[in-house]
XYZ file of C-alpha atoms in Angstrom:
725
model
C 148.032 70.007 56.401
C 148.292 72.869 53.901
C 151.106 75.335 54.199
C 149.874 78.607 55.702
C 151.761 80.577 53.068
C 149.738 79.032 50.252
C 146.573 79.645 52.224
C 147.475 83.296 52.524
C 147.808 83.476 48.734
C 144.217 82.334 48.346
C 142.718 84.786 50.826
C 143.647 88.355 51.394
C 143.315 89.955 54.778
C 139.974 91.592 54.064
C 138.370 88.330 53.001
C 139.760 86.549 56.023
C 138.239 89.117 58.353
C 134.876 88.711 56.636
C 135.048 84.936 56.974
C 135.937 85.147 60.629
C 133.092 87.561 61.237
C 130.605 85.200 59.623
C 132.046 82.233 61.468
C 131.740 83.802 64.875
C 128.598 85.875 64.404
C 126.125 83.371 65.871
C 128.589 82.258 68.496
C 129.005 85.732 69.903
C 125.342 86.533 70.211
C 125.895 90.174 69.192
C 123.018 92.306 67.987
C 122.893 92.786 64.214
C 121.547 96.171 63.095
C 120.432 96.700 59.499
C 120.125 100.090 57.771
C 119.258 101.101 54.219
C 122.920 101.213 53.204
C 124.709 98.682 55.362
C 124.614 96.110 58.105
C 126.762 96.405 61.194
C 127.214 94.637 64.502
C 127.036 96.371 67.836
C 130.380 95.697 69.494
C 130.688 94.388 73.008
C 132.629 96.493 75.478
C 136.290 95.578 75.777
C 137.534 93.785 78.856
C 140.202 95.479 81.004
C 143.544 93.766 81.491
C 142.718 92.636 85.015
C 139.669 90.682 83.794
C 141.836 88.760 81.337
C 144.292 87.788 84.076
C 141.563 86.665 86.490
C 139.728 84.771 83.754
C 142.965 83.024 82.765
C 143.487 81.838 86.350
C 139.873 80.625 86.567
C 140.239 78.771 83.274
C 143.468 77.197 84.530
C 141.502 75.687 87.424
C 138.423 74.438 85.553
C 139.863 73.504 82.136
C 139.454 70.007 80.759
C 142.422 67.874 81.765
C 143.802 65.498 79.155
C 145.893 62.376 79.493
C 149.642 62.907 78.928
C 149.576 61.199 75.509
C 146.798 63.525 74.292
C 148.071 66.848 75.596
C 147.965 69.507 72.870
C 149.006 72.594 74.836
C 150.990 72.776 78.047
C 149.306 75.357 80.334
C 151.975 75.374 83.016
C 151.299 75.203 86.711
C 151.849 78.707 88.076
C 148.908 81.156 88.110
C 149.301 84.761 87.020
C 149.363 87.534 89.590
C 145.963 89.285 89.471
C 145.373 92.952 90.053
C 144.485 93.522 93.711
C 142.435 96.677 93.164
C 139.231 95.089 91.788
C 139.660 91.355 92.259
C 136.977 91.184 94.980
C 134.427 93.320 93.155
C 131.238 91.374 92.374
C 130.784 92.683 88.824
C 134.482 92.105 88.149
C 134.221 88.491 89.302
C 131.138 87.934 87.178
C 132.862 89.192 84.018
C 135.889 87.030 84.711
C 133.878 83.847 85.257
C 131.717 84.439 82.188
C 134.817 84.886 80.022
C 136.485 81.785 81.481
C 133.327 79.663 81.067
C 132.862 80.751 77.434
C 136.492 79.841 76.738
C 135.951 76.472 78.419
C 133.014 75.631 76.152
C 135.172 76.193 73.043
C 138.423 74.801 74.476
C 138.839 72.092 71.825
C 138.111 74.486 68.945
C 140.368 77.251 70.232
C 143.235 74.839 70.821
C 142.868 73.551 67.250
C 142.950 77.117 65.907
C 146.147 77.882 67.851
C 147.859 74.729 66.604
C 146.648 75.207 63.022
C 147.921 78.799 62.934
C 151.476 77.740 63.962
C 151.519 80.417 66.629
C 153.455 78.282 69.131
C 156.068 77.104 66.658
C 156.677 80.634 65.399
C 157.250 82.307 68.768
C 158.854 81.652 72.112
C 156.461 82.270 74.977
C 156.264 80.946 78.536
C 153.833 78.074 79.096
C 152.328 79.954 82.089
C 150.859 82.442 79.580
C 149.037 79.793 77.515
C 145.882 80.130 79.646
C 145.955 83.866 79.017
C 146.487 83.282 75.271
C 143.465 81.021 74.844
C 141.213 83.310 76.919
C 142.241 86.383 74.943
C 141.862 84.455 71.662
C 138.224 83.732 72.466
C 137.561 87.415 73.090
C 139.631 88.381 70.013
C 137.516 86.331 67.607
C 134.372 87.402 69.472
C 135.286 90.993 68.576
C 135.668 89.905 64.920
C 139.453 90.286 65.240
C 139.099 94.020 65.777
C 141.513 95.878 68.101
C 140.504 96.487 71.691
C 139.541 100.015 72.764
C 140.616 101.054 76.263
C 140.047 104.198 78.255
C 142.992 106.483 78.941
C 143.140 105.808 82.677
C 142.790 102.029 82.332
C 145.404 100.023 84.188
C 147.651 97.927 81.943
C 149.393 94.638 82.732
C 152.629 93.727 80.864
C 151.658 90.072 80.280
C 148.329 91.095 78.743
C 150.013 93.613 76.446
C 152.508 90.968 75.310
C 149.809 88.419 74.432
C 147.642 91.037 72.719
C 150.514 92.066 70.433
C 151.131 88.411 69.608
C 147.515 87.776 68.609
C 147.339 90.949 66.513
C 150.450 89.781 64.616
C 148.826 86.426 63.788
C 145.370 87.841 63.029
C 145.256 86.614 59.422
C 146.473 83.116 60.224
C 144.064 82.831 63.117
C 141.140 83.892 60.925
C 142.097 81.342 58.276
C 142.346 78.572 60.851
C 138.922 79.517 62.194
C 137.388 79.315 58.706
C 138.959 75.912 58.052
C 137.639 74.610 61.359
C 134.122 75.644 60.443
C 134.384 74.011 57.019
C 135.837 70.822 58.509
C 132.804 70.383 60.765
C 130.387 71.454 58.009
C 128.945 74.079 60.342
C 127.529 77.504 59.627
C 129.560 78.734 62.570
C 131.656 77.215 65.322
C 128.640 77.755 67.571
C 126.999 74.811 65.782
C 129.951 72.579 66.662
C 128.936 72.678 70.331
C 126.838 69.821 71.791
C 123.108 70.264 71.289
C 122.421 70.540 75.020
C 124.908 73.416 75.310
C 123.410 75.203 72.287
C 119.897 74.978 73.726
C 121.218 76.204 77.044
C 122.759 79.279 75.389
C 119.562 79.990 73.463
C 117.472 79.943 76.624
C 120.003 82.061 78.477
C 119.792 84.779 75.819
C 116.016 85.197 76.274
C 115.541 84.235 79.929
C 113.622 87.023 81.736
C 114.826 88.679 84.901
C 113.085 87.807 88.165
C 113.144 90.241 91.068
C 111.310 90.077 94.379
C 110.029 93.133 96.240
C 111.423 93.841 99.690
C 108.147 94.683 101.425
C 109.933 95.679 104.628
C 111.226 98.792 102.837
C 108.516 99.491 100.251
C 105.001 98.353 99.399
C 103.950 96.636 96.197
C 101.936 99.631 95.004
C 104.840 101.987 95.613
C 107.051 99.811 93.410
C 104.414 99.792 90.660
C 104.110 103.582 90.824
C 107.881 104.033 90.826
C 108.272 101.864 87.738
C 105.412 103.647 85.982
C 107.121 107.011 86.524
C 110.260 105.566 84.911
C 108.352 104.515 81.819
C 107.617 100.865 82.648
C 104.204 99.423 81.845
C 102.576 96.583 83.754
C 101.388 93.720 81.530
C 99.947 90.281 82.139
C 102.800 88.388 80.485
C 106.190 89.200 78.998
C 105.732 88.842 75.242
C 107.528 91.845 73.764
C 111.268 92.052 74.415
C 111.695 95.517 72.931
C 109.564 97.505 75.360
C 109.883 98.646 78.968
C 107.348 96.312 80.508
C 107.063 94.010 83.511
C 104.622 91.424 84.831
C 103.733 89.933 88.225
C 104.643 86.287 88.653
C 101.699 83.893 88.912
C 103.217 81.758 91.672
C 104.688 84.448 93.943
C 102.757 87.659 94.557
C 105.857 89.778 95.319
C 107.978 88.667 92.334
C 108.210 90.769 89.165
C 109.343 89.627 85.711
C 111.312 91.852 83.315
C 112.627 91.222 79.787
C 116.329 90.312 79.735
C 117.426 93.361 77.723
C 116.365 95.709 80.545
C 118.978 94.486 83.020
C 121.453 97.320 82.425
C 118.710 99.921 82.771
C 117.299 98.328 85.920
C 120.676 98.116 87.639
C 120.861 101.902 87.582
C 117.526 102.634 89.282
C 117.190 103.383 92.986
C 114.923 100.397 93.630
C 117.855 98.076 92.997
C 120.493 100.200 94.697
C 118.405 100.580 97.873
C 117.635 96.850 98.171
C 113.948 97.409 97.488
C 114.005 95.183 94.421
C 116.319 92.155 94.428
C 117.255 90.051 91.401
C 117.184 86.313 92.099
C 116.302 83.099 90.336
C 112.626 82.211 90.577
C 113.287 78.776 92.074
C 114.462 80.371 95.338
C 111.291 82.439 95.583
C 109.184 79.321 95.025
C 110.985 77.629 97.909
C 110.465 80.404 100.482
C 106.833 80.920 99.458
C 106.217 77.208 100.001
C 107.626 77.502 103.522
C 105.490 80.574 104.177
C 102.360 78.591 103.317
C 103.243 75.895 105.866
C 104.072 77.892 109.005
C 101.976 79.542 111.675
C 102.613 83.033 112.983
C 104.950 81.841 115.759
C 106.744 78.922 114.056
C 110.498 79.061 113.478
C 112.256 78.018 110.261
C 115.659 76.381 109.744
C 117.339 77.059 106.381
C 120.030 74.667 105.124
C 122.500 75.329 102.279
C 120.814 78.590 101.432
C 123.582 79.658 99.074
C 122.677 83.265 98.438
C 121.986 85.430 101.464
C 119.176 86.972 99.465
C 117.220 83.730 99.974
C 117.543 84.112 103.754
C 116.507 87.754 103.507
C 113.474 86.855 101.387
C 112.337 84.297 103.965
C 112.793 86.884 106.705
C 110.798 89.497 104.799
C 107.866 87.121 104.254
C 107.685 86.484 108.014
C 108.402 90.046 109.153
C 104.928 90.429 110.660
C 105.305 87.204 112.655
C 107.107 86.258 115.819
C 108.991 83.600 113.855
C 112.775 83.278 113.831
C 114.768 82.302 110.758
C 117.766 80.112 111.610
C 120.470 79.760 108.956
C 123.371 77.370 109.394
C 126.750 76.976 107.729
C 128.112 80.552 107.771
C 131.492 79.764 109.326
C 134.192 82.379 108.594
C 133.893 85.481 110.725
C 134.238 87.808 107.750
C 131.278 86.134 106.040
C 129.278 86.392 109.247
C 129.992 90.108 109.409
C 129.118 90.659 105.745
C 125.903 88.682 106.091
C 124.721 90.614 109.144
C 125.579 93.884 107.428
C 123.505 92.924 104.384
C 120.559 91.778 106.511
C 120.569 95.094 108.347
C 120.549 97.051 105.086
C 117.615 95.015 103.826
C 115.578 95.510 107.001
C 115.733 91.902 108.273
C 115.372 91.578 112.044
C 114.461 87.955 112.820
C 117.526 86.075 111.506
C 119.715 83.915 113.758
C 123.035 82.696 112.307
C 124.359 79.269 113.346
C 128.016 78.668 112.568
C 127.771 74.871 112.664
C 127.232 72.782 109.574
C 123.808 71.204 109.303
C 124.966 67.608 109.785
C 126.771 68.573 112.987
C 123.658 70.072 114.615
C 121.905 67.746 117.041
C 118.251 67.028 116.344
C 117.384 67.981 119.962
C 119.292 71.276 119.942
C 117.556 73.544 122.470
C 117.799 76.524 120.113
C 115.661 74.778 117.523
C 112.828 73.475 119.695
C 110.312 75.794 118.043
C 111.432 75.028 114.463
C 108.466 73.549 112.620
C 109.705 73.702 108.998
C 113.140 72.999 107.482
C 113.979 74.497 104.089
C 116.596 72.279 102.442
C 118.354 73.691 99.376
C 121.064 71.076 98.774
C 123.993 71.567 96.449
C 122.955 70.127 93.113
C 124.185 69.743 89.545
C 122.270 72.842 88.333
C 121.371 70.917 85.168
C 118.127 72.866 84.832
C 119.857 76.266 84.778
C 120.301 78.143 81.500
C 123.132 80.396 82.698
C 125.280 78.239 85.015
C 127.861 80.964 85.701
C 125.352 83.493 86.986
C 123.482 80.906 89.052
C 126.610 79.369 90.609
C 127.984 82.785 91.528
C 124.708 84.026 92.970
C 123.974 80.865 94.939
C 127.587 80.136 95.918
C 127.488 76.692 94.352
C 130.538 74.538 93.639
C 132.479 76.243 90.825
C 134.112 72.990 89.788
C 130.753 72.039 88.250
C 131.419 74.522 85.453
C 133.803 72.071 83.776
C 131.074 69.434 83.326
C 128.299 71.937 82.630
C 130.342 73.372 79.764
C 130.005 69.980 78.069
C 126.267 69.659 78.720
C 126.077 67.469 81.818
C 127.715 65.655 84.703
C 129.118 62.135 84.598
C 127.235 59.443 86.456
C 129.721 59.124 89.304
C 129.460 62.826 90.170
C 125.663 62.677 90.089
C 125.747 59.742 92.487
C 128.051 61.644 94.840
C 125.709 64.655 94.879
C 122.660 62.435 95.370
C 124.278 60.738 98.372
C 125.024 64.098 100.000
C 121.427 65.215 99.415
C 120.096 61.959 100.888
C 122.188 62.375 104.039
C 120.941 65.918 104.588
C 117.301 64.974 104.001
C 117.395 62.013 106.380
C 119.131 64.161 109.005
C 116.336 66.738 108.691
C 113.797 63.981 109.400
C 115.401 63.347 112.810
C 114.316 66.702 114.288
C 111.435 65.691 116.545
C 109.647 69.042 116.640
C 109.751 69.634 112.892
C 106.448 69.032 111.100
C 107.394 69.725 107.461
C 110.441 69.720 105.159
C 110.669 71.656 101.884
C 113.238 70.108 99.525
C 114.156 72.196 96.460
C 116.786 71.846 93.702
C 117.504 73.499 90.355
C 118.245 70.185 88.679
C 116.207 68.147 86.218
C 118.050 64.956 87.138
C 115.823 62.237 88.576
C 118.750 60.929 90.626
C 118.865 64.199 92.599
C 115.133 64.728 92.911
C 112.525 61.968 92.989
C 115.004 59.200 93.799
C 116.415 61.070 96.812
C 112.973 61.847 98.268
C 111.558 58.365 97.740
C 114.664 56.728 99.167
C 114.501 58.958 102.260
C 110.809 58.130 102.806
C 111.591 54.415 102.671
C 114.576 54.778 104.977
C 112.578 56.472 107.748
C 110.552 53.316 108.460
C 113.511 51.930 110.356
C 113.928 55.083 112.424
C 113.105 55.936 116.021
C 109.703 56.347 117.633
C 108.380 59.318 115.692
C 105.488 59.820 113.343
C 106.742 59.181 109.796
C 106.782 61.701 106.976
C 104.627 61.452 103.906
C 104.688 63.165 100.540
C 102.261 66.101 100.380
C 100.933 67.928 97.319
C 102.378 71.321 96.353
C 101.150 74.361 98.248
C 101.898 76.667 95.313
C 99.199 77.530 92.765
C 99.270 75.425 89.592
C 98.821 77.964 86.811
C 98.638 75.788 83.704
C 97.566 72.359 82.542
C 101.191 71.405 82.062
C 102.006 72.262 85.682
C 99.062 70.168 86.819
C 100.266 67.211 84.760
C 103.816 67.552 86.088
C 102.490 67.639 89.669
C 100.255 64.567 89.476
C 102.717 62.577 91.604
C 102.777 65.362 94.271
C 106.064 66.853 93.101
C 106.209 70.440 91.853
C 108.296 70.799 88.688
C 109.215 73.538 86.269
C 110.951 72.418 83.109
C 113.695 74.634 81.614
C 112.224 76.984 79.042
C 112.628 80.430 77.536
C 110.728 81.846 80.529
C 112.300 80.091 83.513
C 115.030 77.776 84.734
C 114.248 74.234 85.761
C 113.065 73.619 89.321
C 112.072 70.660 91.476
C 110.211 71.078 94.764
C 108.944 68.477 97.197
C 107.040 68.906 100.478
C 107.219 66.275 103.198
C 104.844 66.551 106.139
C 104.758 64.464 109.295
C 101.712 62.243 109.740
C 99.311 62.916 112.597
C 99.861 61.117 115.879
C 96.746 58.991 116.611
C 97.186 59.656 120.336
C 96.624 63.342 119.726
C 93.006 62.902 118.684
C 90.717 65.806 119.396
C 87.261 65.378 120.915
C 84.173 66.040 118.851
C 83.343 68.986 121.050
C 86.727 70.583 120.371
C 86.480 69.910 116.662
C 83.052 71.498 116.427
C 84.246 74.454 118.473
C 87.127 74.940 116.017
C 84.706 74.584 113.134
C 82.444 77.251 114.575
C 85.444 79.534 115.143
C 86.451 79.137 111.494
C 82.925 79.857 110.289
C 82.347 76.361 108.890
C 79.090 75.989 110.846
C 77.726 79.487 110.303
C 73.996 79.640 110.917
C 73.898 76.333 112.789
C 74.097 76.026 116.573
C 75.502 72.761 117.827
C 74.349 72.068 121.356
C 72.655 69.386 123.359
C 70.160 68.707 120.601
C 72.873 67.080 118.457
C 73.373 64.484 121.165
C 69.596 63.940 121.324
C 69.399 63.679 117.543
C 72.173 61.119 117.469
C 70.131 58.783 119.742
C 67.099 59.062 117.448
C 68.944 57.871 114.332
C 67.691 54.776 112.608
C 69.573 51.545 113.066
C 70.579 51.636 109.407
C 73.852 53.554 109.309
C 74.852 55.822 106.492
C 77.602 54.593 104.132
C 81.062 55.359 105.531
C 82.916 58.288 103.992
C 86.410 57.961 102.606
C 89.060 59.103 105.072
C 90.532 62.543 104.504
C 94.228 63.014 105.168
C 94.283 66.757 105.247
C 93.652 69.158 108.083
C 92.873 67.502 111.464
C 89.732 69.594 111.749
C 88.392 68.198 108.513
C 89.348 64.660 109.570
C 86.954 64.954 112.531
C 84.288 66.664 110.528
C 84.350 63.724 108.109
C 83.106 61.547 110.998
C 80.883 63.904 112.989
C 79.382 66.102 110.337
C 82.213 67.086 107.995
C 80.834 70.536 107.190
C 77.773 72.732 107.283
C 76.000 70.939 104.414
C 76.236 67.562 106.181
C 74.844 69.007 109.413
C 71.961 70.614 107.538
C 71.275 67.355 105.678
C 71.088 65.380 108.914
C 68.758 67.944 110.458
C 66.454 67.853 107.416
C 66.406 64.051 107.485
C 65.539 64.069 111.181
C 62.728 66.588 110.707
C 61.343 64.544 107.824
C 61.091 61.480 110.047
C 59.503 63.596 112.780
C 56.884 64.843 110.324
C 55.814 61.277 109.473
C 55.379 60.454 113.150
C 53.369 63.645 113.731
C 51.103 62.953 110.747
C 50.209 59.475 111.997
C 49.381 60.700 115.527
C 47.651 63.993 114.932
C 43.940 64.439 115.742
C 41.522 63.998 112.829
C 39.497 67.098 111.876
C 37.281 67.120 108.731
C 37.584 70.838 108.307
C 41.314 70.780 108.551
C 42.393 67.369 107.175
C 42.114 67.074 103.417
C 43.654 64.491 101.123
C 46.770 65.733 99.456
C 46.095 63.897 96.214
C 45.809 66.193 93.268
C 46.883 69.238 95.217
C 50.123 71.117 95.446
C 51.456 73.420 98.077
C 54.209 75.931 97.759
C 56.002 77.285 100.790
C 57.041 80.899 100.751
C 60.422 81.487 102.364
C 60.518 84.036 105.152
C 61.694 87.468 104.061
C 64.423 87.482 106.685
C 66.710 84.637 107.767
C 65.951 83.035 111.064
C 67.824 84.581 113.921
C 67.246 81.531 116.109
C 69.403 78.515 115.220
C 67.483 75.807 113.396
C 68.639 72.909 115.496
C 67.150 74.292 118.696
C 63.808 75.307 117.151
C 62.202 72.154 115.831
C 59.492 70.654 118.134
C 56.923 67.897 117.940
C 53.285 69.117 118.109
C 51.121 67.452 120.732
C 47.436 67.656 121.484
C 47.592 68.863 125.084
C 46.994 72.506 126.019
C 50.090 74.551 126.549
C 50.884 76.708 129.535
C 52.386 79.912 128.135
C 52.777 81.479 131.564
C 55.091 78.891 132.990
C 58.744 79.604 132.256
C 60.558 77.003 130.165
C 62.760 74.766 132.315
C 66.465 75.136 131.624
C 67.746 72.741 128.976
C 64.253 71.689 127.723
C 62.184 72.627 124.699
C 58.490 73.442 125.260
C 56.363 71.711 122.568
C 53.894 74.107 120.925
C 50.792 73.559 118.844
C 50.417 75.239 115.443
C 47.217 77.288 115.099
C 45.386 78.615 112.071
C 44.473 82.290 111.732
C 42.311 83.673 108.906
C 43.301 87.165 107.808
C 41.292 89.619 105.659
C 41.567 89.370 101.868
C 44.651 90.876 100.270
C 44.361 93.061 97.165
C 47.340 93.524 94.825
C 47.732 94.244 91.096
C 48.887 91.497 88.719
C 50.497 94.002 86.354
C 51.242 97.720 86.314
C 48.267 98.394 83.998
C 46.034 95.364 84.687
C 42.880 95.243 86.870
C 43.086 94.672 90.563
C 42.024 91.160 91.516
C 40.586 90.149 94.869
C 42.267 87.064 96.229
C 40.375 84.636 98.464
C 41.093 84.298 102.114
C 44.602 83.050 102.675
C 45.673 80.824 105.530
C 48.872 81.317 107.483
C 50.578 79.174 110.054
C 52.429 80.564 113.008
C 54.925 78.700 115.119
C 55.682 79.972 118.613
C 58.480 79.385 121.055
C 57.610 79.155 124.713
C 58.276 82.368 126.626
C 60.209 82.595 129.854
C 57.933 85.386 131.114
C 54.265 85.521 131.980
C 53.115 87.319 128.841
C 51.788 84.961 126.131
C 54.141 85.012 123.173
C 51.248 85.125 120.664
C 50.244 88.559 122.022
C 53.576 90.083 121.029
C 54.262 91.879 117.756
C 53.836 89.829 114.593
C 57.324 90.888 113.561
C 58.953 88.969 116.394
C 62.171 87.416 115.207
C 61.441 84.113 116.994
C 58.561 83.033 114.765
C 58.018 82.177 111.119
C 55.116 82.788 108.803
C 54.446 80.315 106.007
C 51.871 80.898 103.331
C 49.946 78.204 101.463
C 49.622 79.044 97.803
C 46.530 76.857 97.132
C 43.437 78.428 98.744
C 41.047 75.622 97.786
C 42.775 72.918 99.767
C 43.859 73.800 103.261
C 46.455 71.101 103.804
C 48.261 71.487 107.046
C 51.887 70.467 106.722
C 53.246 68.971 109.936
C 56.317 71.203 109.632
C 55.264 74.271 107.597
C 58.599 76.018 108.084
C 60.510 73.402 106.036
């Protein structure tokens, strides 16, 4: 190794600062601003002393442990005493974890810089401060080795001041060591020394939009749009420009808005955020609760497992605020967390949440409190391998912070993935034991097959050896598929979002319980439900359907493929399926009736003419029939009809069509053309037997219980057996 004194002869301090700035420029992610005369970098705000101390303690707990023969720096065993004034503040914790995680990603490089600069051999410092040294070194080079600027009333900590003075004294040597490290790895910056997966993760995190859902219990969607418009925000279809104040509505969730990442600071200061009317949260959690919403009825309860963030529970509550549903959430054990959770739910306007202090695996499947739960939302702890910003996600969703050590290196080892997958499998199989539950929504933020498809498929296979309950099956997504790529990713009935510049990765699976064959519904009930839903609009299903069924030919229609969807549609597939099938059967029946009538009708030379070489066109009635079609068709007979006698209940009186010749009709062919006299036109009238003594044919011609059909060919008076078809 070269002597640092000779290195200092080659580079003066100014050159070393320039090298260090170039080496750390891409790593820091600062914004570069160019003017006509110069280029400068917008500096990040300086961290207070208390953040350094907290970050050093976090790093001490998640740092990469080395074997004794490979230890480079001894970090001691005693943590530093943090400042008690702000240690519990959410923003303070976030800053501390972000600083510790960034240091963890560059641990090897920073340790090499410290050793190469001879800082430990030149000074005597306690090993307990080594965590603080490496954390402050990361921030020091991130500031381009510029001094920290603090406010006058900022609290100072003696240990932080001691380390800061030490680093300032070795600034030149540290910058030289940083430059040599970059040259050794043949990298444009030390950022390029990181694993490729980590680099891609950082790139996505820098451009990932902000997702926020609207709390409709406190404000309407339109009010939010108007509020944002007054503050200068424009609504667009998609987020394409990152330099403007714009937002878009998410395609999967109607109450979720998307903002460019650079607007976060501005948005945090508006009243919509402060008043819990707009809540920032990862999109995957919104996809999960919207899937549950699509599966429940107005009075079904929901059980939420491993919800992580309380915002997820609140979102589920808001979506069901107009229902009589209850939202059960389990696993909130400490009393202080229970109090904080209830306080937050009250502020957000949630009123239907029930907190269970037991863990999910300890809750009995026949718990009397959960007898009306029809859907379980399972959000198991996962590796978060599909998340671009692990620190923010883990803090927001209260995930295991020990995962940060592996995520800083780009992934988890196989043994840890297997441990997580086993825990997820146990929770999913336990959810299948709840007898009243009809659906399970399983959602992770991982892209690992071991945590997603393998867990679900293994659980589905395992249930075959269970107790006497209808098994679960894999159901297609209930969310809209908004692109061809989403459709391709969902071909196997799993909903997936791959990590990208627009969203984190997400996996979602829906398991629904199969129908119990013993709970079959009668045809009468199915048709009644169909009529209530409007599926048989315009068609009356009564006794005539039973009569029609007996008149079917012996040749049966080809069987239809079974449908595994809604029970109503399952029955309709057998007994009619939908309105079009019913109409088709009626038309087929009437066609057979017409052939029978034609062969038995009385011959009349004046009225029976060969149909060869002629064509007839039927004019549709100007108004739809008010009388249902099924109850109107009759077979003409040749016996005189008694119009006075009332129709017996439950029977149809057969009527005989008659022919009436009306006077010629004159109408112009064109606005300017001559008026042409048309020959006499024949009309057919069909009558329905009256229940009173007045003949129905003496009533007004506009009666809504008759049809008028006109033959378009005057030269051939062909009587159709059923002129109303």
